[in-house]
Amino acid sequence: MKVLSMILAGFVVGYAISDIRPSYSLLSRTAEFGSYWAIVNGLTVVALAACAAAVALARVSARAVLVVAIAAVLVIVFYTVGMVTGVLGQWVVAVGAGALLGAAAVLAGLDRGAQSSLAVAVLGAGLLGGALDAMVQKNDGPVFVWDVVGAEDDVRPQRAIVMVIVASVAAIALFLAHRNQVLQPHEPRKILLVGLPLPIAAGVLSWVAAGHEARSVEWLGALAGMTVLAVLAAFVLPRRDGRLLLALVAVSAAALGSFGFAAGDGAQLALSVGLLIVGAGIGHRWPQLYIGLGGLLVIAVASGIEGYSDLPTGSKFALPLVAAYVLVSVLATSPGSLALSLPALFMMTLPVSVFSASYEPSLSMNESVISRTSEPDHLVLSVAGLVVVAVVTVACAVLMRRPAVVSGTS
């Protein structure tokens, strides 16, 4: 029941994140210019709220944490069905998702299975939630609207139905699994020294990468800055807790050339979900961080080959398997580190400019051909991702020299 509650809570968080527009990051298979809107729409707020909630709630009783978690679930539902609209609604859902993530991390404690379930659910729902929405949309049949406060256009009935069902079950599972729980010792306030500045600094770098016409130099500079930022933050966190942050940055970097998980249709979506589950299971049974990082290096190389020669390598199909394996292999960690690291996969991924490269009339003159390219180009993205994964691997090796986290300590 504890693992189930974490899966459901993670799905609610990730599905809410998928509505806050992480689709403008390279982890989406349809990256678009304009990801600075992701900052406005709440990813930074999610990260700040998650870190602050994890540190604050670890100092209260388990019942109080449970109340906050269930209240956050309801807040997200209220936004999804259109009861809170506009800019206020965006702030509400962002704070709610962050509070739920922080509370769930505290309830998961140092239980590796619970942490893994929460992390993989956030990862999967956050990255594949948009594809799930597309699959459940119906273009024919009766159309209905919700009788709610605010504009009807603010509500997507299919998403609302999914969220209401999952959130209701999540609230019940959280109550049943954690009503008699005793919390671990509280988190050190030192976590706030990383968790609060990190999203803001990452947002500035994302803005730099998205805000220039001649983008390659600025984009590569922002990527270098993001890598340095992640490494510094990882070393400030206690003991080996920074490995999770580094692993998530490595996943993001490996995705640069492959443009994310395969989710073009229902079959690909199901395959990506299945590979996430398999990767998590293997990582839980045989955790080997360096094997996982090596897999990410292979994916980055394969993406580079694909970008240089247009030879399909299937890297986007291997990515969810390896990503889940790496993620689970570095757990367990402290609840505070878990809460501040999970948003990093969405928050610390730089935008890429995708635009129409050419517009050529066809022979019939009735049709035209528009080709899409990116700036930086595919090969540069792949090589940059390969370098970042290599740097992160070295940083993880240095962090491994630190003492391991002892169960029952913070």
GROMACS .gro file of C-alpha atoms in nm:
model
  410
    1MET     CA    1   0.000   0.000   0.000
    2LYS     CA    2   0.288   0.237   0.075
    3VAL     CA    3   0.440   0.178  -0.268
    4LEU     CA    4   0.098   0.216  -0.433
    5SER     CA    5   0.038   0.545  -0.251
    6MET     CA    6   0.372   0.677  -0.378
    7ILE     CA    7   0.298   0.570  -0.736
    8LEU     CA    8  -0.038   0.747  -0.730
    9ALA     CA    9   0.099   1.059  -0.559
   10GLY     CA   10   0.385   1.070  -0.809
   11PHE     CA   11   0.143   1.035  -1.098
   12VAL     CA   12  -0.064   1.328  -0.969
   13VAL     CA   13   0.250   1.543  -0.933
   14GLY     CA   14   0.388   1.442  -1.273
   15TYR     CA   15   0.055   1.483  -1.451
   16ALA     CA   16   0.018   1.829  -1.300
   17ILE     CA   17   0.373   1.912  -1.414
   18SER     CA   18   0.285   1.796  -1.765
   19ASP     CA   19   0.014   2.064  -1.765
   20ILE     CA   20   0.261   2.332  -1.654
   21ARG     CA   21   0.430   2.306  -1.995
   22PRO     CA   22   0.753   2.109  -1.959
   23SER     CA   23   0.679   2.020  -2.322
   24TYR     CA   24   0.894   2.318  -2.415
   25SER     CA   25   1.206   2.133  -2.293
   26LEU     CA   26   1.423   1.898  -2.494
   27LEU     CA   27   1.280   1.606  -2.302
   28SER     CA   28   0.975   1.649  -2.519
   29ARG     CA   29   0.977   1.486  -2.860
   30THR     CA   30   0.825   1.807  -3.003
   31ALA     CA   31   1.049   2.077  -2.859
   32GLU     CA   32   0.944   2.430  -2.944
   33PHE     CA   33   1.096   2.773  -2.901
   34GLY     CA   34   0.946   2.961  -2.608
   35SER     CA   35   1.028   2.750  -2.306
   36TYR     CA   36   1.077   3.060  -2.095
   37TRP     CA   37   0.699   3.036  -2.050
   38ALA     CA   38   0.761   2.719  -1.851
   39ILE     CA   39   0.917   2.940  -1.583
   40VAL     CA   40   0.619   3.174  -1.580
   41ASN     CA   41   0.379   2.883  -1.569
   42GLY     CA   42   0.520   2.731  -1.257
   43LEU     CA   43   0.807   2.483  -1.285
   44THR     CA   44   1.025   2.708  -1.072
   45VAL     CA   45   0.742   2.745  -0.822
   46VAL     CA   46   0.700   2.366  -0.809
   47ALA     CA   47   1.068   2.321  -0.727
   48LEU     CA   48   1.073   2.592  -0.460
   49ALA     CA   49   0.754   2.465  -0.296
   50ALA     CA   50   0.873   2.103  -0.298
   51CYS     CA   51   1.201   2.182  -0.122
   52ALA     CA   52   1.044   2.415   0.133
   53ALA     CA   53   0.761   2.168   0.205
   54ALA     CA   54   0.999   1.874   0.255
   55VAL     CA   55   1.210   2.062   0.508
   56ALA     CA   56   0.915   2.217   0.691
   57LEU     CA   57   0.695   1.907   0.703
   58ALA     CA   58   0.974   1.684   0.832
   59ARG     CA   59   0.947   1.880   1.157
   60VAL     CA   60   0.581   1.800   1.221
   61SER     CA   61   0.384   1.482   1.286
   62ALA     CA   62   0.310   1.224   1.018
   63ARG     CA   63  -0.062   1.298   1.046
   64ALA     CA   64   0.000   1.665   0.971
   65VAL     CA   65   0.210   1.569   0.667
   66LEU     CA   66  -0.070   1.341   0.552
   67VAL     CA   67  -0.325   1.622   0.582
   68VAL     CA   68  -0.104   1.851   0.370
   69ALA     CA   69  -0.055   1.578   0.108
   70ILE     CA   70  -0.428   1.511   0.072
   71ALA     CA   71  -0.510   1.884   0.070
   72ALA     CA   72  -0.252   1.935  -0.208
   73VAL     CA   73  -0.415   1.656  -0.410
   74LEU     CA   74  -0.750   1.834  -0.380
   75VAL     CA   75  -0.597   2.168  -0.481
   76ILE     CA   76  -0.461   2.012  -0.800
   77VAL     CA   77  -0.801   1.861  -0.874
   78PHE     CA   78  -0.973   2.197  -0.823
   79TYR     CA   79  -0.741   2.353  -1.081
   80THR     CA   80  -0.784   2.064  -1.326
   81VAL     CA   81  -1.164   2.090  -1.328
   82GLY     CA   82  -1.151   2.467  -1.369
   83MET     CA   83  -1.251   2.587  -1.023
   84VAL     CA   84  -0.938   2.807  -1.008
   85THR     CA   85  -0.851   2.973  -1.339
   86GLY     CA   86  -0.610   3.222  -1.490
   87VAL     CA   87  -0.278   3.324  -1.340
   88LEU     CA   88  -0.405   3.246  -0.990
   89GLY     CA   89  -0.481   2.893  -1.103
   90GLN     CA   90  -0.130   2.850  -1.241
   91TRP     CA   91   0.019   2.956  -0.908
   92VAL     CA   92  -0.221   2.734  -0.715
   93VAL     CA   93  -0.146   2.419  -0.914
   94ALA     CA   94   0.229   2.486  -0.901
   95VAL     CA   95   0.230   2.531  -0.524
   96GLY     CA   96  -0.001   2.232  -0.485
   97ALA     CA   97   0.220   2.006  -0.696
   98GLY     CA   98   0.529   2.117  -0.504
   99ALA     CA   99   0.363   2.069  -0.167
  100LEU     CA  100   0.243   1.721  -0.265
  101LEU     CA  101   0.590   1.625  -0.387
  102GLY     CA  102   0.753   1.748  -0.066
  103ALA     CA  103   0.496   1.576   0.154
  104ALA     CA  104   0.521   1.249  -0.041
  105ALA     CA  105   0.900   1.255  -0.014
  106VAL     CA  106   0.873   1.296   0.364
  107LEU     CA  107   0.619   1.012   0.389
  108ALA     CA  108   0.841   0.789   0.173
  109GLY     CA  109   1.120   0.841   0.428
  110LEU     CA  110   1.431   0.636   0.353
  111ASP     CA  111   1.232   0.344   0.210
  112ARG     CA  112   1.403   0.271  -0.121
  113GLY     CA  113   1.098   0.107  -0.277
  114ALA     CA  114   0.871   0.398  -0.187
  115GLN     CA  115   1.123   0.655  -0.309
  116SER     CA  116   1.172   0.468  -0.635
  117SER     CA  117   0.797   0.443  -0.694
  118LEU     CA  118   0.750   0.815  -0.634
  119ALA     CA  119   1.044   0.915  -0.854
  120VAL     CA  120   0.956   0.693  -1.151
  121ALA     CA  121   0.589   0.798  -1.136
  122VAL     CA  122   0.684   1.168  -1.142
  123LEU     CA  123   0.928   1.104  -1.426
  124GLY     CA  124   0.682   0.904  -1.637
  125ALA     CA  125   0.372   1.117  -1.583
  126GLY     CA  126   0.564   1.442  -1.621
  127LEU     CA  127   0.718   1.345  -1.954
  128LEU     CA  128   0.436   1.135  -2.098
  129GLY     CA  129   0.134   1.319  -1.958
  130GLY     CA  130   0.098   1.527  -2.273
  131ALA     CA  131   0.099   1.216  -2.489
  132LEU     CA  132  -0.161   1.057  -2.262
  133ASP     CA  133  -0.380   1.364  -2.304
  134ALA     CA  134  -0.352   1.337  -2.681
  135MET     CA  135  -0.449   0.971  -2.671
  136VAL     CA  136  -0.762   1.021  -2.460
  137GLN     CA  137  -0.887   1.320  -2.660
  138LYS     CA  138  -1.189   1.240  -2.876
  139ASN     CA  139  -1.260   1.439  -3.190
  140ASP     CA  140  -1.604   1.293  -3.250
  141GLY     CA  141  -1.911   1.212  -3.045
  142PRO     CA  142  -2.090   1.438  -2.798
  143VAL     CA  143  -1.908   1.740  -2.657
  144PHE     CA  144  -1.975   1.850  -2.303
  145VAL     CA  145  -1.844   2.120  -2.072
  146TRP     CA  146  -1.809   2.152  -1.698
  147ASP     CA  147  -2.037   2.379  -1.500
  148VAL     CA  148  -1.755   2.562  -1.326
  149VAL     CA  149  -1.639   2.909  -1.243
  150GLY     CA  150  -1.432   3.065  -1.520
  151ALA     CA  151  -1.391   3.020  -1.894
  152GLU     CA  152  -1.495   2.686  -2.038
  153ASP     CA  153  -1.185   2.685  -2.257
  154ASP     CA  154  -0.973   2.648  -1.943
  155VAL     CA  155  -1.100   2.292  -1.889
  156ARG     CA  156  -1.007   1.978  -2.081
  157PRO     CA  157  -1.271   1.723  -1.980
  158GLN     CA  158  -1.060   1.414  -2.058
  159ARG     CA  159  -0.768   1.534  -1.846
  160ALA     CA  160  -1.008   1.632  -1.568
  161ILE     CA  161  -1.166   1.286  -1.564
  162VAL     CA  162  -0.827   1.113  -1.546
  163MET     CA  163  -0.703   1.345  -1.273
  164VAL     CA  164  -1.018   1.320  -1.060
  165ILE     CA  165  -1.012   0.941  -1.067
  166VAL     CA  166  -0.640   0.903  -0.998
  167ALA     CA  167  -0.635   1.178  -0.735
  168SER     CA  168  -0.930   1.028  -0.548
  169VAL     CA  169  -0.761   0.688  -0.532
  170ALA     CA  170  -0.432   0.857  -0.438
  171ALA     CA  171  -0.592   1.036  -0.143
  172ILE     CA  172  -0.741   0.711  -0.014
  173ALA     CA  173  -0.413   0.522  -0.059
  174LEU     CA  174  -0.213   0.793   0.117
  175PHE     CA  175  -0.448   0.782   0.415
  176LEU     CA  176  -0.452   0.403   0.444
  177ALA     CA  177  -0.076   0.365   0.402
  178HIS     CA  178   0.050   0.645   0.627
  179ARG     CA  179  -0.212   0.711   0.894
  180ASN     CA  180  -0.004   0.531   1.161
  181GLN     CA  181   0.341   0.620   1.029
  182VAL     CA  182   0.625   0.758   1.242
  183LEU     CA  183   0.855   0.999   1.059
  184GLN     CA  184   1.233   0.980   1.037
  185PRO     CA  185   1.447   1.254   1.200
  186HIS     CA  186   1.397   1.595   1.042
  187GLU     CA  187   1.587   1.731   0.744
  188PRO     CA  188   1.876   1.975   0.798
  189ARG     CA  189   1.805   2.333   0.696
  190LYS     CA  190   2.118   2.313   0.481
  191ILE     CA  191   1.897   2.158   0.214
  192LEU     CA  192   1.737   2.501   0.168
  193LEU     CA  193   2.076   2.647   0.071
  194VAL     CA  194   2.057   2.434  -0.241
  195GLY     CA  195   1.686   2.387  -0.300
  196LEU     CA  196   1.588   2.755  -0.303
  197PRO     CA  197   1.863   2.918  -0.516
  198LEU     CA  198   1.889   2.625  -0.761
  199PRO     CA  199   1.551   2.672  -0.940
  200ILE     CA  200   1.601   3.047  -0.968
  201ALA     CA  201   1.952   3.014  -1.113
  202ALA     CA  202   1.835   2.742  -1.351
  203GLY     CA  203   1.548   2.965  -1.462
  204VAL     CA  204   1.789   3.247  -1.543
  205LEU     CA  205   2.005   3.015  -1.754
  206SER     CA  206   1.697   2.886  -1.936
  207TRP     CA  207   1.596   3.244  -2.007
  208VAL     CA  208   1.944   3.316  -2.146
  209ALA     CA  209   1.928   3.009  -2.370
  210ALA     CA  210   1.582   3.104  -2.502
  211GLY     CA  211   1.631   3.478  -2.543
  212HIS     CA  212   1.877   3.528  -2.829
  213GLU     CA  213   1.858   3.528  -3.207
  214ALA     CA  214   2.207   3.388  -3.273
  215ARG     CA  215   2.154   3.109  -3.026
  216SER     CA  216   2.434   2.851  -3.054
  217VAL     CA  217   2.699   3.031  -2.848
  218GLU     CA  218   2.457   3.149  -2.582
  219TRP     CA  219   2.289   2.809  -2.569
  220LEU     CA  220   2.618   2.622  -2.520
  221GLY     CA  221   2.722   2.876  -2.257
  222ALA     CA  222   2.395   2.825  -2.072
  223LEU     CA  223   2.440   2.446  -2.090
  224ALA     CA  224   2.790   2.478  -1.944
  225GLY     CA  225   2.654   2.701  -1.670
  226MET     CA  226   2.372   2.454  -1.596
  227THR     CA  227   2.625   2.170  -1.566
  228VAL     CA  228   2.847   2.367  -1.329
  229LEU     CA  229   2.541   2.466  -1.127
  230ALA     CA  230   2.432   2.102  -1.091
  231VAL     CA  231   2.779   1.984  -0.989
  232LEU     CA  232   2.818   2.258  -0.729
  233ALA     CA  233   2.472   2.188  -0.587
  234ALA     CA  234   2.546   1.815  -0.571
  235PHE     CA  235   2.859   1.873  -0.365
  236VAL     CA  236   2.682   2.107  -0.124
  237LEU     CA  237   2.420   1.843  -0.042
  238PRO     CA  238   2.512   1.611   0.247
  239ARG     CA  239   2.699   1.286   0.188
  240ARG     CA  240   2.604   1.116  -0.139
  241ASP     CA  241   2.264   1.280  -0.175
  242GLY     CA  242   2.381   1.489  -0.469
  243ARG     CA  243   2.410   1.181  -0.690
  244LEU     CA  244   2.036   1.189  -0.760
  245LEU     CA  245   2.054   1.545  -0.891
  246LEU     CA  246   2.353   1.454  -1.108
  247ALA     CA  247   2.180   1.142  -1.241
  248LEU     CA  248   1.875   1.345  -1.346
  249VAL     CA  249   2.097   1.603  -1.518
  250ALA     CA  250   2.268   1.315  -1.702
  251VAL     CA  251   1.930   1.184  -1.818
  252SER     CA  252   1.841   1.531  -1.943
  253ALA     CA  253   2.175   1.560  -2.127
  254ALA     CA  254   2.143   1.218  -2.290
  255ALA     CA  255   1.801   1.324  -2.420
  256LEU     CA  256   1.944   1.623  -2.607
  257GLY     CA  257   2.002   1.436  -2.931
  258SER     CA  258   1.718   1.187  -2.907
  259PHE     CA  259   1.452   1.450  -2.828
  260GLY     CA  260   1.299   1.253  -2.546
  261PHE     CA  261   1.082   0.946  -2.503
  262ALA     CA  262   0.900   0.782  -2.791
  263ALA     CA  263   0.530   0.864  -2.755
  264GLY     CA  264   0.401   0.936  -3.103
  265ASP     CA  265   0.101   0.706  -3.071
  266GLY     CA  266  -0.068   0.473  -2.823
  267ALA     CA  267   0.171   0.185  -2.894
  268GLN     CA  268   0.481   0.398  -2.843
  269LEU     CA  269   0.333   0.549  -2.527
  270ALA     CA  270   0.266   0.203  -2.385
  271LEU     CA  271   0.616   0.091  -2.483
  272SER     CA  272   0.778   0.388  -2.309
  273VAL     CA  273   0.576   0.324  -1.993
  274GLY     CA  274   0.667  -0.045  -2.004
  275LEU     CA  275   1.036   0.033  -2.048
  276LEU     CA  276   1.023   0.275  -1.755
  277ILE     CA  277   0.878   0.001  -1.534
  278VAL     CA  278   1.130  -0.259  -1.653
  279GLY     CA  279   1.421  -0.020  -1.604
  280ALA     CA  280   1.303   0.065  -1.254
  281GLY     CA  281   1.266  -0.303  -1.166
  282ILE     CA  282   1.615  -0.388  -1.287
  283GLY     CA  283   1.760  -0.087  -1.107
  284HIS     CA  284   1.590  -0.188  -0.783
  285ARG     CA  285   1.719  -0.545  -0.806
  286TRP     CA  286   2.069  -0.476  -0.944
  287PRO     CA  287   2.162  -0.112  -0.880
  288GLN     CA  288   2.480  -0.017  -1.063
  289LEU     CA  289   2.513   0.356  -1.114
  290TYR     CA  290   2.809   0.339  -1.349
  291ILE     CA  291   2.639   0.086  -1.576
  292GLY     CA  292   2.342   0.323  -1.599
  293LEU     CA  293   2.561   0.624  -1.672
  294GLY     CA  294   2.744   0.414  -1.931
  295GLY     CA  295   2.409   0.342  -2.093
  296LEU     CA  296   2.338   0.715  -2.109
  297LEU     CA  297   2.677   0.768  -2.275
  298VAL     CA  298   2.587   0.506  -2.535
  299ILE     CA  299   2.253   0.678  -2.599
  300ALA     CA  300   2.430   1.012  -2.643
  301VAL     CA  301   2.675   0.856  -2.892
  302ALA     CA  302   2.390   0.686  -3.079
  303SER     CA  303   2.204   1.017  -3.099
  304GLY     CA  304   2.515   1.180  -3.244
  305ILE     CA  305   2.541   0.908  -3.510
  306GLU     CA  306   2.175   0.953  -3.591
  307GLY     CA  307   2.217   1.329  -3.623
  308TYR     CA  308   2.528   1.302  -3.841
  309SER     CA  309   2.424   1.022  -4.075
  310ASP     CA  310   2.042   1.019  -4.049
  311LEU     CA  311   2.072   0.652  -3.954
  312PRO     CA  312   1.796   0.552  -3.707
  313THR     CA  313   1.948   0.414  -3.386
  314GLY     CA  314   1.641   0.378  -3.165
  315SER     CA  315   1.793   0.592  -2.891
  316LYS     CA  316   1.454   0.738  -2.796
  317PHE     CA  317   1.328   0.386  -2.726
  318ALA     CA  318   1.627   0.297  -2.507
  319LEU     CA  319   1.614   0.624  -2.313
  320PRO     CA  320   1.318   0.544  -2.079
  321LEU     CA  321   1.470   0.207  -1.984
  322VAL     CA  322   1.810   0.352  -1.898
  323ALA     CA  323   1.665   0.666  -1.739
  324ALA     CA  324   1.456   0.466  -1.492
  325TYR     CA  325   1.750   0.234  -1.422
  326VAL     CA  326   1.984   0.524  -1.340
  327LEU     CA  327   1.721   0.699  -1.132
  328VAL     CA  328   1.646   0.397  -0.913
  329SER     CA  329   2.012   0.297  -0.887
  330VAL     CA  330   2.101   0.612  -0.691
  331LEU     CA  331   1.822   0.572  -0.436
  332ALA     CA  332   1.762   0.586  -0.143
  333THR     CA  333   1.848   0.943  -0.050
  334SER     CA  334   1.725   1.191   0.206
  335PRO     CA  335   1.364   1.310   0.159
  336GLY     CA  336   1.475   1.670   0.117
  337SER     CA  337   1.722   1.579  -0.156
  338LEU     CA  338   1.456   1.372  -0.330
  339ALA     CA  339   1.209   1.661  -0.326
  340LEU     CA  340   1.454   1.918  -0.461
  341SER     CA  341   1.609   1.686  -0.722
  342LEU     CA  342   1.301   1.545  -0.896
  343PRO     CA  343   1.189   1.880  -1.046
  344ALA     CA  344   1.539   1.923  -1.187
  345LEU     CA  345   1.465   1.691  -1.478
  346PHE     CA  346   1.212   1.946  -1.606
  347MET     CA  347   1.357   2.265  -1.464
  348MET     CA  348   1.723   2.219  -1.566
  349THR     CA  349   1.659   2.115  -1.927
  350LEU     CA  350   1.736   2.394  -2.171
  351PRO     CA  351   1.498   2.491  -2.453
  352VAL     CA  352   1.596   2.443  -2.813
  353SER     CA  353   1.478   2.654  -3.104
  354VAL     CA  354   1.288   2.446  -3.360
  355PHE     CA  355   1.187   2.636  -3.671
  356SER     CA  356   1.096   2.597  -4.037
  357ALA     CA  357   1.418   2.579  -4.233
  358SER     CA  358   1.278   2.594  -4.583
  359TYR     CA  359   0.957   2.648  -4.774
  360GLU     CA  360   0.972   2.504  -5.125
  361PRO     CA  361   0.688   2.489  -5.377
  362SER     CA  362   0.619   2.141  -5.511
  363LEU     CA  363   0.597   2.053  -5.879
  364SER     CA  364   0.220   2.082  -5.876
  365MET     CA  365   0.242   2.428  -5.716
  366ASN     CA  366  -0.055   2.328  -5.500
  367GLU     CA  367   0.150   2.196  -5.210
  368SER     CA  368   0.460   2.308  -5.026
  369VAL     CA  369   0.727   2.133  -4.827
  370ILE     CA  370   0.831   2.267  -4.487
  371SER     CA  371   1.128   2.105  -4.317
  372ARG     CA  372   1.209   2.151  -3.949
  373THR     CA  373   1.552   2.190  -3.802
  374SER     CA  374   1.691   2.310  -3.473
  375GLU     CA  375   1.943   2.557  -3.340
  376PRO     CA  376   2.186   2.427  -3.222
  377ASP     CA  377   2.168   2.145  -3.477
  378HIS     CA  378   2.114   1.781  -3.390
  379LEU     CA  379   2.481   1.684  -3.396
  380VAL     CA  380   2.585   1.972  -3.169
  381LEU     CA  381   2.310   1.878  -2.924
  382SER     CA  382   2.427   1.517  -2.916
  383VAL     CA  383   2.794   1.605  -2.865
  384ALA     CA  384   2.704   1.856  -2.593
  385GLY     CA  385   2.493   1.594  -2.420
  386LEU     CA  386   2.779   1.343  -2.439
  387VAL     CA  387   3.016   1.590  -2.274
  388VAL     CA  388   2.770   1.667  -1.995
  389VAL     CA  389   2.711   1.298  -1.922
  390ALA     CA  390   3.088   1.243  -1.905
  391VAL     CA  391   3.132   1.534  -1.662
  392VAL     CA  392   2.846   1.409  -1.446
  393THR     CA  393   2.998   1.059  -1.439
  394VAL     CA  394   3.326   1.198  -1.307
  395ALA     CA  395   3.141   1.404  -1.046
  396CYS     CA  396   2.948   1.096  -0.931
  397ALA     CA  397   3.275   0.905  -0.896
  398VAL     CA  398   3.410   1.178  -0.668
  399LEU     CA  399   3.090   1.183  -0.465
  400MET     CA  400   3.117   0.808  -0.412
  401ARG     CA  401   3.419   0.872  -0.192
  402ARG     CA  402   3.195   1.035   0.065
  403PRO     CA  403   3.044   0.828   0.349
  404ALA     CA  404   2.716   0.656   0.261
  405VAL     CA  405   2.385   0.768   0.411
  406VAL     CA  406   2.317   0.577   0.729
  407SER     CA  407   1.958   0.465   0.777
  408GLY     CA  408   1.782   0.668   1.042
  409THR     CA  409   1.996   0.978   1.004
  410SER     CA  410   1.950   1.294   0.805
   0.00000   0.00000   0.00000
